[in-house]
């Protein structure tokens, strides 16, 4: 083979090698691009999930506050109810004593 033929064959071989390298590089770039899209989409989903969790935690805190207020109100109402029961018992006892005293004095109780 003469030098011109060797030069042409060498150019063809180099061209084919460059084309193969470009093809492999392009596939790698596509894979990296798709990987980047997946990672970006994945990060977006993670951010949305974190925001959702934060909202739910805030709601729990608010519900705990409302629950504590409701328990406090219930305790207050129970205390009021207990106080009313004590007052009823005291008045009932006093009425019984007064009726007994009226009976002792010879009067009619109502």
PDB file of N, CA and C in Angstrom:
ATOM      1  N   UNK A   1       0.840  -1.169   0.000  1.00  0.00           N
ATOM      2  CA  UNK A   1       0.000   0.000   0.000  1.00  0.00           C
ATOM      3  C   UNK A   1       0.879   1.223   0.000  1.00  0.00           C
ATOM      4  N   UNK A   2       0.398   2.156  -0.694  1.00  0.00           N
ATOM      5  CA  UNK A   2       1.174   3.386  -0.756  1.00  0.00           C
ATOM      6  C   UNK A   2       0.735   4.335   0.362  1.00  0.00           C
ATOM      7  N   UNK A   3       1.383   5.410   0.506  1.00  0.00           N
ATOM      8  CA  UNK A   3       1.156   6.348   1.608  1.00  0.00           C
ATOM      9  C   UNK A   3      -0.217   6.975   1.513  1.00  0.00           C
ATOM     10  N   UNK A   4      -0.717   7.241   0.334  1.00  0.00           N
ATOM     11  CA  UNK A   4      -2.027   7.874   0.172  1.00  0.00           C
ATOM     12  C   UNK A   4      -3.115   6.936   0.638  1.00  0.00           C
ATOM     13  N   UNK A   5      -2.983   5.650   0.310  1.00  0.00           N
ATOM     14  CA  UNK A   5      -3.990   4.674   0.725  1.00  0.00           C
ATOM     15  C   UNK A   5      -3.965   4.512   2.230  1.00  0.00           C
ATOM     16  N   UNK A   6      -2.751   4.419   2.800  1.00  0.00           N
ATOM     17  CA  UNK A   6      -2.631   4.310   4.248  1.00  0.00           C
ATOM     18  C   UNK A   6      -3.218   5.551   4.946  1.00  0.00           C
ATOM     19  N   UNK A   7      -2.993   6.696   4.391  1.00  0.00           N
ATOM     20  CA  UNK A   7      -3.530   7.946   4.949  1.00  0.00           C
ATOM     21  C   UNK A   7      -5.052   7.945   4.911  1.00  0.00           C
ATOM     22  N   UNK A   8      -5.618   7.464   3.775  1.00  0.00           N
ATOM     23  CA  UNK A   8      -7.072   7.426   3.642  1.00  0.00           C
ATOM     24  C   UNK A   8      -7.675   6.420   4.616  1.00  0.00           C
ATOM     25  N   UNK A   9      -7.046   5.228   4.713  1.00  0.00           N
ATOM     26  CA  UNK A   9      -7.537   4.211   5.648  1.00  0.00           C
ATOM     27  C   UNK A   9      -7.418   4.732   7.067  1.00  0.00           C
ATOM     28  N   UNK A  10      -6.330   5.385   7.393  1.00  0.00           N
ATOM     29  CA  UNK A  10      -6.137   5.950   8.736  1.00  0.00           C
ATOM     30  C   UNK A  10      -7.207   6.993   9.041  1.00  0.00           C
ATOM     31  N   UNK A  11      -7.524   7.827   8.051  1.00  0.00           N
ATOM     32  CA  UNK A  11      -8.550   8.858   8.240  1.00  0.00           C
ATOM     33  C   UNK A  11      -9.905   8.218   8.480  1.00  0.00           C
ATOM     34  N   UNK A  12     -10.187   7.142   7.723  1.00  0.00           N
ATOM     35  CA  UNK A  12     -11.465   6.446   7.888  1.00  0.00           C
ATOM     36  C   UNK A  12     -11.542   5.815   9.285  1.00  0.00           C
ATOM     37  N   UNK A  13     -10.455   5.174   9.709  1.00  0.00           N
ATOM     38  CA  UNK A  13     -10.423   4.540  11.031  1.00  0.00           C
ATOM     39  C   UNK A  13     -10.589   5.587  12.124  1.00  0.00           C
ATOM     40  N   UNK A  14      -9.884   6.689  12.010  1.00  0.00           N
ATOM     41  CA  UNK A  14      -9.990   7.768  13.004  1.00  0.00           C
ATOM     42  C   UNK A  14     -11.404   8.333  13.006  1.00  0.00           C
ATOM     43  N   UNK A  15     -12.002   8.507  11.821  1.00  0.00           N
ATOM     44  CA  UNK A  15     -13.373   9.015  11.713  1.00  0.00           C
ATOM     45  C   UNK A  15     -14.364   8.077  12.383  1.00  0.00           C
ATOM     46  N   UNK A  16     -14.201   6.747  12.128  1.00  0.00           N
ATOM     47  CA  UNK A  16     -15.087   5.767  12.754  1.00  0.00           C
ATOM     48  C   UNK A  16     -14.919   5.760  14.287  1.00  0.00           C
ATOM     49  N   UNK A  17     -13.687   5.870  14.748  1.00  0.00           N
ATOM     50  CA  UNK A  17     -13.428   5.904  16.188  1.00  0.00           C
ATOM     51  C   UNK A  17     -14.050   7.153  16.807  1.00  0.00           C
ATOM     52  N   UNK A  18     -13.951   8.271  16.122  1.00  0.00           N
ATOM     53  CA  UNK A  18     -14.530   9.522  16.621  1.00  0.00           C
ATOM     54  C   UNK A  18     -16.050   9.419  16.663  1.00  0.00           C
ATOM     55  N   UNK A  19     -16.622   8.798  15.613  1.00  0.00           N
ATOM     56  CA  UNK A  19     -18.080   8.630  15.578  1.00  0.00           C
ATOM     57  C   UNK A  19     -18.539   7.722  16.714  1.00  0.00           C
ATOM     58  N   UNK A  20     -17.804   6.642  16.948  1.00  0.00           N
ATOM     59  CA  UNK A  20     -18.153   5.722  18.030  1.00  0.00           C
ATOM     60  C   UNK A  20     -18.036   6.430  19.381  1.00  0.00           C
ATOM     61  N   UNK A  21     -16.999   7.215  19.549  1.00  0.00           N
ATOM     62  CA  UNK A  21     -16.813   7.946  20.800  1.00  0.00           C
ATOM     63  C   UNK A  21     -17.933   8.968  20.994  1.00  0.00           C
ATOM     64  N   UNK A  22     -18.336   9.634  19.917  1.00  0.00           N
ATOM     65  CA  UNK A  22     -19.419  10.616  20.006  1.00  0.00           C
ATOM     66  C   UNK A  22     -20.734   9.936  20.373  1.00  0.00           C
ATOM     67  N   UNK A  23     -20.957   8.747  19.787  1.00  0.00           N
ATOM     68  CA  UNK A  23     -22.181   8.010  20.066  1.00  0.00           C
ATOM     69  C   UNK A  23     -22.221   7.582  21.534  1.00  0.00           C
ATOM     70  N   UNK A  24     -21.126   7.053  22.021  1.00  0.00           N
ATOM     71  CA  UNK A  24     -21.055   6.644  23.429  1.00  0.00           C
ATOM     72  C   UNK A  24     -21.196   7.864  24.330  1.00  0.00           C
ATOM     73  N   UNK A  25     -20.559   8.955  23.992  1.00  0.00           N
ATOM     74  CA  UNK A  25     -20.653  10.182  24.783  1.00  0.00           C
ATOM     75  C   UNK A  25     -22.060  10.734  24.797  1.00  0.00           C
ATOM     76  N   UNK A  26     -22.741  10.661  23.654  1.00  0.00           N
ATOM     77  CA  UNK A  26     -24.114  11.148  23.556  1.00  0.00           C
ATOM     78  C   UNK A  26     -25.042  10.302  24.424  1.00  0.00           C
ATOM     79  N   UNK A  27     -24.850   8.993  24.409  1.00  0.00           N
ATOM     80  CA  UNK A  27     -25.659   8.110  25.250  1.00  0.00           C
ATOM     81  C   UNK A  27     -25.408   8.410  26.726  1.00  0.00           C
ATOM     82  N   UNK A  28     -24.171   8.647  27.069  1.00  0.00           N
ATOM     83  CA  UNK A  28     -23.838   8.991  28.457  1.00  0.00           C
ATOM     84  C   UNK A  28     -24.481  10.305  28.860  1.00  0.00           C
ATOM     85  N   UNK A  29     -24.484  11.271  27.938  1.00  0.00           N
ATOM     86  CA  UNK A  29     -25.093  12.569  28.230  1.00  0.00           C
ATOM     87  C   UNK A  29     -26.602  12.411  28.415  1.00  0.00           C
ATOM     88  N   UNK A  30     -27.224  11.592  27.565  1.00  0.00           N
ATOM     89  CA  UNK A  30     -28.665  11.351  27.709  1.00  0.00           C
ATOM     90  C   UNK A  30     -28.966  10.677  29.050  1.00  0.00           C
ATOM     91  N   UNK A  31     -28.151   9.695  29.386  1.00  0.00           N
ATOM     92  CA  UNK A  31     -28.357   9.002  30.658  1.00  0.00           C
ATOM     93  C   UNK A  31     -28.192   9.974  31.821  1.00  0.00           C
ATOM     94  N   UNK A  32     -27.182  10.818  31.750  1.00  0.00           N
ATOM     95  CA  UNK A  32     -26.954  11.793  32.813  1.00  0.00           C
ATOM     96  C   UNK A  32     -28.107  12.783  32.880  1.00  0.00           C
ATOM     97  N   UNK A  33     -28.597  13.195  31.708  1.00  0.00           N
ATOM     98  CA  UNK A  33     -29.711  14.128  31.652  1.00  0.00           C
ATOM     99  C   UNK A  33     -30.959  13.500  32.267  1.00  0.00           C
ATOM    100  N   UNK A  34     -31.232  12.266  31.882  1.00  0.00           N
ATOM    101  CA  UNK A  34     -32.397  11.580  32.440  1.00  0.00           C
ATOM    102  C   UNK A  34     -32.218  11.362  33.939  1.00  0.00           C
ATOM    103  N   UNK A  35     -31.030  11.046  34.343  1.00  0.00           N
ATOM    104  CA  UNK A  35     -30.743  10.867  35.760  1.00  0.00           C
ATOM    105  C   UNK A  35     -30.981  12.175  36.504  1.00  0.00           C
ATOM    106  N   UNK A  36     -30.564  13.273  35.880  1.00  0.00           N
ATOM    107  CA  UNK A  36     -30.775  14.588  36.487  1.00  0.00           C
ATOM    108  C   UNK A  36     -32.246  14.902  36.616  1.00  0.00           C
ATOM    109  N   UNK A  37     -33.026  14.553  35.605  1.00  0.00           N
ATOM    110  CA  UNK A  37     -34.474  14.790  35.656  1.00  0.00           C
ATOM    111  C   UNK A  37     -35.097  13.951  36.766  1.00  0.00           C
ATOM    112  N   UNK A  38     -34.680  12.715  36.858  1.00  0.00           N
ATOM    113  CA  UNK A  38     -35.207  11.837  37.897  1.00  0.00           C
ATOM    114  C   UNK A  38     -34.849  12.380  39.279  1.00  0.00           C
ATOM    115  N   UNK A  39     -33.604  12.810  39.445  1.00  0.00           N
ATOM    116  CA  UNK A  39     -33.166  13.348  40.737  1.00  0.00           C
ATOM    117  C   UNK A  39     -33.929  14.629  41.058  1.00  0.00           C
ATOM    118  N   UNK A  40     -34.091  15.503  40.050  1.00  0.00           N
ATOM    119  CA  UNK A  40     -34.821  16.755  40.272  1.00  0.00           C
ATOM    120  C   UNK A  40     -36.265  16.465  40.635  1.00  0.00           C
ATOM    121  N   UNK A  41     -36.901  15.569  39.896  1.00  0.00           N
ATOM    122  CA  UNK A  41     -38.278  15.202  40.210  1.00  0.00           C
ATOM    123  C   UNK A  41     -38.380  14.551  41.570  1.00  0.00           C
ATOM    124  N   UNK A  42     -37.414  13.756  41.888  1.00  0.00           N
ATOM    125  CA  UNK A  42     -37.373  13.071  43.177  1.00  0.00           C
ATOM    126  C   UNK A  42     -37.210  14.080  44.308  1.00  0.00           C
ATOM    127  N   UNK A  43     -36.337  15.054  44.110  1.00  0.00           N
ATOM    128  CA  UNK A  43     -36.143  16.097  45.127  1.00  0.00           C
ATOM    129  C   UNK A  43     -37.408  16.926  45.306  1.00  0.00           C
ATOM    130  N   UNK A  44     -38.097  17.200  44.189  1.00  0.00           N
ATOM    131  CA  UNK A  44     -39.360  17.938  44.276  1.00  0.00           C
ATOM    132  C   UNK A  44     -40.383  17.175  45.094  1.00  0.00           C
ATOM    133  N   UNK A  45     -40.456  15.881  44.863  1.00  0.00           N
ATOM    134  CA  UNK A  45     -41.380  15.032  45.609  1.00  0.00           C
ATOM    135  C   UNK A  45     -41.012  15.000  47.087  1.00  0.00           C
ATOM    136  N   UNK A  46     -39.721  14.892  47.375  1.00  0.00           N
ATOM    137  CA  UNK A  46     -39.263  14.903  48.774  1.00  0.00           C
ATOM    138  C   UNK A  46     -39.637  16.225  49.436  1.00  0.00           C
ATOM    139  N   UNK A  47     -39.448  17.331  48.725  1.00  0.00           N
ATOM    140  CA  UNK A  47     -39.805  18.641  49.280  1.00  0.00           C
ATOM    141  C   UNK A  47     -41.302  18.722  49.560  1.00  0.00           C
ATOM    142  N   UNK A  48     -42.121  18.210  48.628  1.00  0.00           N
ATOM    143  CA  UNK A  48     -43.566  18.223  48.827  1.00  0.00           C
ATOM    144  C   UNK A  48     -43.950  17.381  50.042  1.00  0.00           C
ATOM    145  N   UNK A  49     -43.307  16.235  50.187  1.00  0.00           N
ATOM    146  CA  UNK A  49     -43.601  15.374  51.327  1.00  0.00           C
ATOM    147  C   UNK A  49     -43.203  16.046  52.640  1.00  0.00           C
ATOM    148  N   UNK A  50     -42.059  16.727  52.631  1.00  0.00           N
ATOM    149  CA  UNK A  50     -41.625  17.433  53.841  1.00  0.00           C
ATOM    150  C   UNK A  50     -42.591  18.559  54.187  1.00  0.00           C
ATOM    151  N   UNK A  51     -43.066  19.285  53.168  1.00  0.00           N
ATOM    152  CA  UNK A  51     -44.031  20.346  53.415  1.00  0.00           C
ATOM    153  C   UNK A  51     -45.327  19.770  53.983  1.00  0.00           C
ATOM    154  N   UNK A  52     -45.761  18.650  53.420  1.00  0.00           N
ATOM    155  CA  UNK A  52     -46.976  18.000  53.905  1.00  0.00           C
ATOM    156  C   UNK A  52     -46.811  17.564  55.358  1.00  0.00           C
ATOM    157  N   UNK A  53     -45.647  16.975  55.678  1.00  0.00           N
ATOM    158  CA  UNK A  53     -45.381  16.556  57.057  1.00  0.00           C
ATOM    159  C   UNK A  53     -45.378  17.761  57.992  1.00  0.00           C
ATOM    160  N   UNK A  54     -44.762  18.860  57.546  1.00  0.00           N
ATOM    161  CA  UNK A  54     -44.719  20.066  58.377  1.00  0.00           C
ATOM    162  C   UNK A  54     -46.131  20.591  58.644  1.00  0.00           C
ATOM    163  N   UNK A  55     -46.977  20.593  57.607  1.00  0.00           N
ATOM    164  CA  UNK A  55     -48.360  21.049  57.783  1.00  0.00           C
ATOM    165  C   UNK A  55     -49.097  20.145  58.759  1.00  0.00           C
ATOM    166  N   UNK A  56     -48.890  18.845  58.633  1.00  0.00           N
ATOM    167  CA  UNK A  56     -49.552  17.904  59.542  1.00  0.00           C
ATOM    168  C   UNK A  56     -49.057  18.083  60.968  1.00  0.00           C
ATOM    169  N   UNK A  57     -47.752  18.325  61.129  1.00  0.00           N
ATOM    170  CA  UNK A  57     -47.222  18.567  62.479  1.00  0.00           C
ATOM    171  C   UNK A  57     -47.799  19.842  63.068  1.00  0.00           C
ATOM    172  N   UNK A  58     -47.927  20.889  62.249  1.00  0.00           N
ATOM    173  CA  UNK A  58     -48.530  22.133  62.717  1.00  0.00           C
ATOM    174  C   UNK A  58     -49.976  21.896  63.143  1.00  0.00           C
ATOM    175  N   UNK A  59     -50.675  21.090  62.368  1.00  0.00           N
ATOM    176  CA  UNK A  59     -52.074  20.775  62.697  1.00  0.00           C
ATOM    177  C   UNK A  59     -52.157  20.008  64.015  1.00  0.00           C
ATOM    178  N   UNK A  60     -51.213  19.088  64.230  1.00  0.00           N
ATOM    179  CA  UNK A  60     -51.180  18.336  65.487  1.00  0.00           C
ATOM    180  C   UNK A  60     -50.958  19.280  66.656  1.00  0.00           C
ATOM    181  N   UNK A  61     -50.024  20.226  66.502  1.00  0.00           N
ATOM    182  CA  UNK A  61     -49.744  21.198  67.570  1.00  0.00           C
ATOM    183  C   UNK A  61     -51.005  22.001  67.883  1.00  0.00           C
ATOM    184  N   UNK A  62     -51.699  22.457  66.846  1.00  0.00           N
ATOM    185  CA  UNK A  62     -52.931  23.229  67.036  1.00  0.00           C
ATOM    186  C   UNK A  62     -53.998  22.369  67.720  1.00  0.00           C
ATOM    187  N   UNK A  63     -54.132  21.111  67.279  1.00  0.00           N
ATOM    188  CA  UNK A  63     -55.111  20.216  67.894  1.00  0.00           C
ATOM    189  C   UNK A  63     -54.773  19.953  69.359  1.00  0.00           C
ATOM    190  N   UNK A  64     -53.487  19.812  69.663  1.00  0.00           N
ATOM    191  CA  UNK A  64     -53.069  19.613  71.063  1.00  0.00           C
ATOM    192  C   UNK A  64     -53.432  20.823  71.906  1.00  0.00           C
ATOM    193  N   UNK A  65     -53.259  22.014  71.353  1.00  0.00           N
ATOM    194  CA  UNK A  65     -53.614  23.237  72.072  1.00  0.00           C
ATOM    195  C   UNK A  65     -55.119  23.279  72.333  1.00  0.00           C
ATOM    196  N   UNK A  66     -55.916  22.968  71.301  1.00  0.00           N
ATOM    197  CA  UNK A  66     -57.367  22.962  71.455  1.00  0.00           C
ATOM    198  C   UNK A  66     -57.813  21.873  72.433  1.00  0.00           C
ATOM    199  N   UNK A  67     -57.152  20.737  72.382  1.00  0.00           N
ATOM    200  CA  UNK A  67     -57.470  19.641  73.297  1.00  0.00           C
ATOM    201  C   UNK A  67     -57.179  20.041  74.739  1.00  0.00           C
ATOM    202  N   UNK A  68     -56.055  20.686  74.966  1.00  0.00           N
ATOM    203  CA  UNK A  68     -55.714  21.145  76.318  1.00  0.00           C
ATOM    204  C   UNK A  68     -56.743  22.159  76.817  1.00  0.00           C
ATOM    205  N   UNK A  69     -57.175  23.055  75.932  1.00  0.00           N
ATOM    206  CA  UNK A  69     -58.187  24.041  76.309  1.00  0.00           C
ATOM    207  C   UNK A  69     -59.510  23.355  76.647  1.00  0.00           C
ATOM    208  N   UNK A  70     -59.868  22.340  75.861  1.00  0.00           N
ATOM    209  CA  UNK A  70     -61.109  21.614  76.120  1.00  0.00           C
ATOM    210  C   UNK A  70     -61.039  20.871  77.455  1.00  0.00           C
ATOM    211  N   UNK A  71     -59.894  20.244  77.729  1.00  0.00           N
ATOM    212  CA  UNK A  71     -59.725  19.559  79.020  1.00  0.00           C
ATOM    213  C   UNK A  71     -59.798  20.550  80.179  1.00  0.00           C
ATOM    214  N   UNK A  72     -59.202  21.714  79.997  1.00  0.00           N
ATOM    215  CA  UNK A  72     -59.243  22.726  81.056  1.00  0.00           C
ATOM    216  C   UNK A  72     -60.678  23.190  81.292  1.00  0.00           C
ATOM    217  N   UNK A  73     -61.419  23.399  80.212  1.00  0.00           N
ATOM    218  CA  UNK A  73     -62.815  23.810  80.347  1.00  0.00           C
ATOM    219  C   UNK A  73     -63.636  22.709  81.025  1.00  0.00           C
ATOM    220  N   UNK A  74     -63.393  21.466  80.636  1.00  0.00           N
ATOM    221  CA  UNK A  74     -64.103  20.346  81.245  1.00  0.00           C
ATOM    222  C   UNK A  74     -63.785  20.251  82.742  1.00  0.00           C
ATOM    223  N   UNK A  75     -62.518  20.429  83.089  1.00  0.00           N
ATOM    224  CA  UNK A  75     -62.128  20.384  84.502  1.00  0.00           C
ATOM    225  C   UNK A  75     -62.820  21.503  85.274  1.00  0.00           C
ATOM    226  N   UNK A  76     -62.911  22.679  84.657  1.00  0.00           N
ATOM    227  CA  UNK A  76     -63.575  23.802  85.299  1.00  0.00           C
ATOM    228  C   UNK A  76     -65.061  23.508  85.492  1.00  0.00           C
ATOM    229  N   UNK A  77     -65.677  22.934  84.449  1.00  0.00           N
ATOM    230  CA  UNK A  77     -67.093  22.586  84.556  1.00  0.00           C
ATOM    231  C   UNK A  77     -67.305  21.505  85.612  1.00  0.00           C
ATOM    232  N   UNK A  78     -66.401  20.553  85.700  1.00  0.00           N
ATOM    233  CA  UNK A  78     -66.514  19.513  86.722  1.00  0.00           C
ATOM    234  C   UNK A  78     -66.377  20.120  88.116  1.00  0.00           C
ATOM    235  N   UNK A  79     -65.450  21.071  88.235  1.00  0.00           N
ATOM    236  CA  UNK A  79     -65.285  21.740  89.531  1.00  0.00           C
ATOM    237  C   UNK A  79     -66.552  22.514  89.873  1.00  0.00           C
ATOM    238  N   UNK A  80     -67.121  23.207  88.871  1.00  0.00           N
ATOM    239  CA  UNK A  80     -68.373  23.930  89.099  1.00  0.00           C
ATOM    240  C   UNK A  80     -69.484  22.956  89.477  1.00  0.00           C
ATOM    241  N   UNK A  81     -69.525  21.830  88.777  1.00  0.00           N
ATOM    242  CA  UNK A  81     -70.547  20.817  89.050  1.00  0.00           C
ATOM    243  C   UNK A  81     -70.368  20.254  90.455  1.00  0.00           C
ATOM    244  N   UNK A  82     -69.137  19.983  90.831  1.00  0.00           N
ATOM    245  CA  UNK A  82     -68.865  19.474  92.176  1.00  0.00           C
ATOM    246  C   UNK A  82     -69.271  20.506  93.212  1.00  0.00           C
ATOM    247  N   UNK A  83     -68.988  21.773  92.929  1.00  0.00           N
ATOM    248  CA  UNK A  83     -69.390  22.843  93.847  1.00  0.00           C
ATOM    249  C   UNK A  83     -70.902  22.923  93.971  1.00  0.00           C
ATOM    250  N   UNK A  84     -71.603  22.747  92.857  1.00  0.00           N
ATOM    251  CA  UNK A  84     -73.060  22.757  92.903  1.00  0.00           C
ATOM    252  C   UNK A  84     -73.591  21.571  93.700  1.00  0.00           C
ATOM    253  N   UNK A  85     -72.955  20.409  93.523  1.00  0.00           N
ATOM    254  CA  UNK A  85     -73.375  19.237  94.299  1.00  0.00           C
ATOM    255  C   UNK A  85     -73.183  19.480  95.799  1.00  0.00           C
ATOM    256  N   UNK A  86     -72.083  20.109  96.156  1.00  0.00           N
ATOM    257  CA  UNK A  86     -71.831  20.421  97.567  1.00  0.00           C
ATOM    258  C   UNK A  86     -72.877  21.405  98.089  1.00  0.00           C
ATOM    259  N   UNK A  87     -73.203  22.408  97.267  1.00  0.00           N
ATOM    260  CA  UNK A  87     -74.201  23.404  97.665  1.00  0.00           C
ATOM    261  C   UNK A  87     -75.575  22.744  97.826  1.00  0.00           C
ATOM    262  N   UNK A  88     -75.923  21.860  96.893  1.00  0.00           N
ATOM    263  CA  UNK A  88     -77.199  21.143  96.978  1.00  0.00           C
ATOM    264  C   UNK A  88     -77.249  20.298  98.247  1.00  0.00           C
ATOM    265  N   UNK A  89     -76.157  19.594  98.508  1.00  0.00           N
ATOM    266  CA  UNK A  89     -76.107  18.748  99.714  1.00  0.00           C
ATOM    267  C   UNK A  89     -76.224  19.601 100.973  1.00  0.00           C
ATOM    268  N   UNK A  90     -75.529  20.739 101.007  1.00  0.00           N
ATOM    269  CA  UNK A  90     -75.576  21.607 102.191  1.00  0.00           C
ATOM    270  C   UNK A  90     -76.980  22.174 102.389  1.00  0.00           C
ATOM    271  N   UNK A  91     -77.622  22.628 101.308  1.00  0.00           N
ATOM    272  CA  UNK A  91     -78.971  23.189 101.415  1.00  0.00           C
ATOM    273  C   UNK A  91     -79.986  22.117 101.820  1.00  0.00           C
ATOM    274  N   UNK A  92     -79.824  20.924 101.242  1.00  0.00           N
ATOM    275  CA  UNK A  92     -80.721  19.821 101.602  1.00  0.00           C
ATOM    276  C   UNK A  92     -80.567  19.475 103.078  1.00  0.00           C
ATOM    277  N   UNK A  93     -79.337  19.426 103.555  1.00  0.00           N
ATOM    278  CA  UNK A  93     -79.068  19.137 104.964  1.00  0.00           C
ATOM    279  C   UNK A  93     -79.639  20.236 105.866  1.00  0.00           C
ATOM    280  N   UNK A  94     -79.460  21.479 105.456  1.00  0.00           N
ATOM    281  CA  UNK A  94     -79.983  22.597 106.253  1.00  0.00           C
ATOM    282  C   UNK A  94     -81.506  22.538 106.311  1.00  0.00           C
ATOM    283  N   UNK A  95     -82.166  22.244 105.175  1.00  0.00           N
ATOM    284  CA  UNK A  95     -83.627  22.137 105.161  1.00  0.00           C
ATOM    285  C   UNK A  95     -84.097  21.011 106.089  1.00  0.00           C
ATOM    286  N   UNK A  96     -83.396  19.885 106.069  1.00  0.00           N
ATOM    287  CA  UNK A  96     -83.756  18.775 106.947  1.00  0.00           C
ATOM    288  C   UNK A  96     -83.639  19.196 108.402  1.00  0.00           C
ATOM    289  N   UNK A  97     -82.532  19.898 108.734  1.00  0.00           N
ATOM    290  CA  UNK A  97     -82.340  20.361 110.113  1.00  0.00           C
ATOM    291  C   UNK A  97     -83.423  21.368 110.512  1.00  0.00           C
ATOM    292  N   UNK A  98     -83.771  22.263 109.586  1.00  0.00           N
ATOM    293  CA  UNK A  98     -84.810  23.258 109.885  1.00  0.00           C
ATOM    294  C   UNK A  98     -86.163  22.583 110.082  1.00  0.00           C
ATOM    295  N   UNK A  99     -86.469  21.590 109.279  1.00  0.00           N
ATOM    296  CA  UNK A  99     -87.742  20.870 109.421  1.00  0.00           C
ATOM    297  C   UNK A  99     -87.770  20.118 110.761  1.00  0.00           C
ATOM    298  N   UNK A 100     -86.622  19.528 111.100  1.00  0.00           N
ATOM    299  CA  UNK A 100     -86.541  18.841 112.392  1.00  0.00           C
ATOM    300  C   UNK A 100     -86.770  19.831 113.545  1.00  0.00           C
ATOM    301  N   UNK A 101     -86.199  21.005 113.435  1.00  0.00           N
ATOM    302  CA  UNK A 101     -86.342  22.025 114.489  1.00  0.00           C
ATOM    303  C   UNK A 101     -87.785  22.496 114.576  1.00  0.00           C
ATOM    304  N   UNK A 102     -88.449  22.668 113.398  1.00  0.00           N
ATOM    305  CA  UNK A 102     -89.864  23.066 113.391  1.00  0.00           C
ATOM    306  C   UNK A 102     -90.699  21.985 114.070  1.00  0.00           C
ATOM    307  N   UNK A 103     -90.378  20.721 113.759  1.00  0.00           N
ATOM    308  CA  UNK A 103     -91.106  19.610 114.376  1.00  0.00           C
ATOM    309  C   UNK A 103     -90.900  19.600 115.890  1.00  0.00           C
ATOM    310  N   UNK A 104     -89.688  19.880 116.338  1.00  0.00           N
ATOM    311  CA  UNK A 104     -89.383  19.942 117.772  1.00  0.00           C
ATOM    312  C   UNK A 104     -90.202  21.037 118.458  1.00  0.00           C
ATOM    313  N   UNK A 105     -90.425  22.116 117.713  1.00  0.00           N
ATOM    314  CA  UNK A 105     -91.163  23.253 118.284  1.00  0.00           C
ATOM    315  C   UNK A 105     -92.686  23.055 118.167  1.00  0.00           C
ATOM    316  N   UNK A 106     -93.084  21.916 117.626  1.00  0.00           N
ATOM    317  CA  UNK A 106     -94.501  21.570 117.556  1.00  0.00           C
ATOM    318  C   UNK A 106     -95.190  22.118 116.333  1.00  0.00           C
ATOM    319  N   UNK A 107     -94.464  22.427 115.320  1.00  0.00           N
ATOM    320  CA  UNK A 107     -95.091  22.944 114.106  1.00  0.00           C
ATOM    321  C   UNK A 107     -95.151  21.908 113.007  1.00  0.00           C
ATOM    322  N   UNK A 108     -95.895  22.248 112.014  1.00  0.00           N
ATOM    323  CA  UNK A 108     -96.043  21.378 110.833  1.00  0.00           C
ATOM    324  C   UNK A 108     -94.941  21.729 109.823  1.00  0.00           C
ATOM    325  N   UNK A 109     -94.262  20.715 109.285  1.00  0.00           N
ATOM    326  CA  UNK A 109     -93.266  20.945 108.234  1.00  0.00           C
ATOM    327  C   UNK A 109     -93.967  20.857 106.893  1.00  0.00           C
ATOM    328  N   UNK A 110     -93.458  21.555 105.961  1.00  0.00           N
ATOM    329  CA  UNK A 110     -94.059  21.548 104.621  1.00  0.00           C
ATOM    330  C   UNK A 110     -93.292  20.682 103.671  1.00  0.00           C
TER     331      UNK A 110
END
